[in-house]
mmCIF file of C-alpha atoms in Angstrom:
data_model
loop_
_atom_site.group_PDB
_atom_site.id
_atom_site.type_symbol
_atom_site.label_atom_id
_atom_site.label_comp_id
_atom_site.label_asym_id
_atom_site.label_seq_id
_atom_site.Cartn_x
_atom_site.Cartn_y
_atom_site.Cartn_z
ATOM 1 C CA UNK T 1 15.684 7.897 -17.179
ATOM 2 C CA UNK T 2 12.043 8.516 -16.357
ATOM 3 C CA UNK T 3 9.520 11.155 -17.378
ATOM 4 C CA UNK T 4 9.173 14.087 -14.963
ATOM 5 C CA UNK T 5 5.807 15.900 -15.300
ATOM 6 C CA UNK T 6 7.195 19.143 -13.820
ATOM 7 C CA UNK T 7 10.281 19.331 -16.081
ATOM 8 C CA UNK T 8 8.212 17.974 -19.005
ATOM 9 C CA UNK T 9 11.098 15.758 -20.137
ATOM 10 C CA UNK T 10 12.946 12.555 -19.269
ATOM 11 C CA UNK T 11 15.419 13.040 -16.411
ATOM 12 C CA UNK T 12 17.543 10.966 -14.050
ATOM 13 C CA UNK T 13 15.520 10.013 -10.988
ATOM 14 C CA UNK T 14 16.293 8.571 -7.584
ATOM 15 C CA UNK T 15 13.923 5.970 -6.201
ATOM 16 C CA UNK T 16 13.018 4.948 -2.681
ATOM 17 C CA UNK T 17 10.619 2.529 -1.082
ATOM 18 C CA UNK T 18 7.511 3.858 0.675
ATOM 19 C CA UNK T 19 6.042 1.907 3.564
ATOM 20 C CA UNK T 20 2.391 1.026 2.989
ATOM 21 C CA UNK T 21 1.540 -0.083 6.512
ATOM 22 C CA UNK T 22 0.583 2.146 9.408
ATOM 23 C CA UNK T 23 -2.410 3.332 11.364
ATOM 24 C CA UNK T 24 -5.485 4.332 9.454
ATOM 25 C CA UNK T 25 -7.467 7.448 10.183
ATOM 26 C CA UNK T 26 -10.303 6.822 12.612
ATOM 27 C CA UNK T 27 -12.977 7.987 10.190
ATOM 28 C CA UNK T 28 -12.113 5.285 7.657
ATOM 29 C CA UNK T 29 -12.947 2.555 10.189
ATOM 30 C CA UNK T 30 -16.270 3.990 11.393
ATOM 31 C CA UNK T 31 -18.319 2.700 8.462
ATOM 32 C CA UNK T 32 -17.231 -0.893 9.038
ATOM 33 C CA UNK T 33 -17.944 -0.585 12.753
ATOM 34 C CA UNK T 34 -21.481 0.674 12.043
ATOM 35 C CA UNK T 35 -22.021 -2.211 9.620
ATOM 36 C CA UNK T 36 -20.929 -4.822 12.151
ATOM 37 C CA UNK T 37 -23.192 -3.345 14.855
ATOM 38 C CA UNK T 38 -26.161 -3.424 12.470
ATOM 39 C CA UNK T 39 -25.494 -7.026 11.424
ATOM 40 C CA UNK T 40 -25.150 -8.269 15.003
ATOM 41 C CA UNK T 41 -28.307 -6.484 16.190
ATOM 42 C CA UNK T 42 -31.368 -8.558 17.198
ATOM 43 C CA UNK T 43 -31.852 -12.310 17.293
ATOM 44 C CA UNK T 44 -29.289 -14.651 15.836
ATOM 45 C CA UNK T 45 -25.600 -14.072 15.665
ATOM 46 C CA UNK T 46 -23.159 -12.928 13.072
ATOM 47 C CA UNK T 47 -24.051 -13.839 9.471
ATOM 48 C CA UNK T 48 -20.458 -14.902 8.915
ATOM 49 C CA UNK T 49 -18.912 -18.135 10.218
ATOM 50 C CA UNK T 50 -16.454 -17.839 13.106
ATOM 51 C CA UNK T 51 -12.760 -18.287 12.417
ATOM 52 C CA UNK T 52 -11.454 -21.536 13.813
ATOM 53 C CA UNK T 53 -9.017 -21.154 16.711
ATOM 54 C CA UNK T 54 -9.168 -17.347 16.285
ATOM 55 C CA UNK T 55 -6.262 -17.375 13.838
ATOM 56 C CA UNK T 56 -5.868 -15.069 10.890
ATOM 57 C CA UNK T 57 -7.210 -16.993 7.937
ATOM 58 C CA UNK T 58 -5.004 -16.805 4.852
ATOM 59 C CA UNK T 59 -2.347 -14.425 6.192
ATOM 60 C CA UNK T 60 -0.258 -12.893 3.421
ATOM 61 C CA UNK T 61 3.413 -13.814 3.182
ATOM 62 C CA UNK T 62 4.302 -10.954 0.852
ATOM 63 C CA UNK T 63 4.229 -7.172 1.246
ATOM 64 C CA UNK T 64 2.851 -4.405 -0.907
ATOM 65 C CA UNK T 65 5.640 -2.182 -2.196
ATOM 66 C CA UNK T 66 5.189 1.430 -3.304
ATOM 67 C CA UNK T 67 8.040 3.183 -5.113
ATOM 68 C CA UNK T 68 8.594 6.950 -4.928
ATOM 69 C CA UNK T 69 10.670 8.622 -7.649
ATOM 70 C CA UNK T 70 12.354 11.989 -7.102
ATOM 71 C CA UNK T 71 13.694 14.037 -10.015
ATOM 72 C CA UNK T 72 17.360 15.012 -9.624
ATOM 73 C CA UNK T 73 16.956 18.337 -11.472
ATOM 74 C CA UNK T 74 13.808 19.856 -9.924
ATOM 75 C CA UNK T 75 13.299 17.639 -6.860
ATOM 76 C CA UNK T 76 9.655 16.847 -7.686
ATOM 77 C CA UNK T 77 8.528 13.518 -6.216
ATOM 78 C CA UNK T 78 6.083 11.172 -7.922
ATOM 79 C CA UNK T 79 4.792 7.859 -6.672
ATOM 80 C CA UNK T 80 3.582 4.669 -8.331
ATOM 81 C CA UNK T 81 -0.210 4.477 -8.297
ATOM 82 C CA UNK T 82 -0.635 0.745 -7.709
ATOM 83 C CA UNK T 83 1.346 -1.064 -5.049
ATOM 84 C CA UNK T 84 2.936 -4.300 -6.259
ATOM 85 C CA UNK T 85 2.824 -7.343 -4.001
ATOM 86 C CA UNK T 86 6.205 -9.055 -3.694
ATOM 87 C CA UNK T 87 8.149 -11.112 -1.183
ATOM 88 C CA UNK T 88 11.510 -9.434 -1.650
ATOM 89 C CA UNK T 89 12.357 -5.916 -2.833
ATOM 90 C CA UNK T 90 15.885 -4.643 -3.374
ATOM 91 C CA UNK T 91 17.185 -1.442 -4.968
ATOM 92 C CA UNK T 92 20.388 -2.243 -6.862
ATOM 93 C CA UNK T 93 22.809 0.280 -8.334
ATOM 94 C CA UNK T 94 22.686 0.356 -12.155
ATOM 95 C CA UNK T 95 26.051 -0.083 -13.883
ATOM 96 C CA UNK T 96 26.834 1.457 -17.282
ATOM 97 C CA UNK T 97 24.814 1.193 -20.475
#
């Protein structure tokens, strides 16, 4: 049982996992590109130290998981606001009360 804002009451809801990865829109990357061009302009190099051996430093071993709930009576879907970081995520069937 979870609160449904459309039904304005607690209803049974189905949940599913939402993938958080994927391609970003081009406009969201433009600001960072402009910043890097400005920082590398002129004498001297980058203000940041180079990564050793060109490896990803501190790569994450867990994934961010978003959960989407859908109301069984009206079909309205709501999503968790903050993604939780976890190594393993499994949806198990609830048994009895």
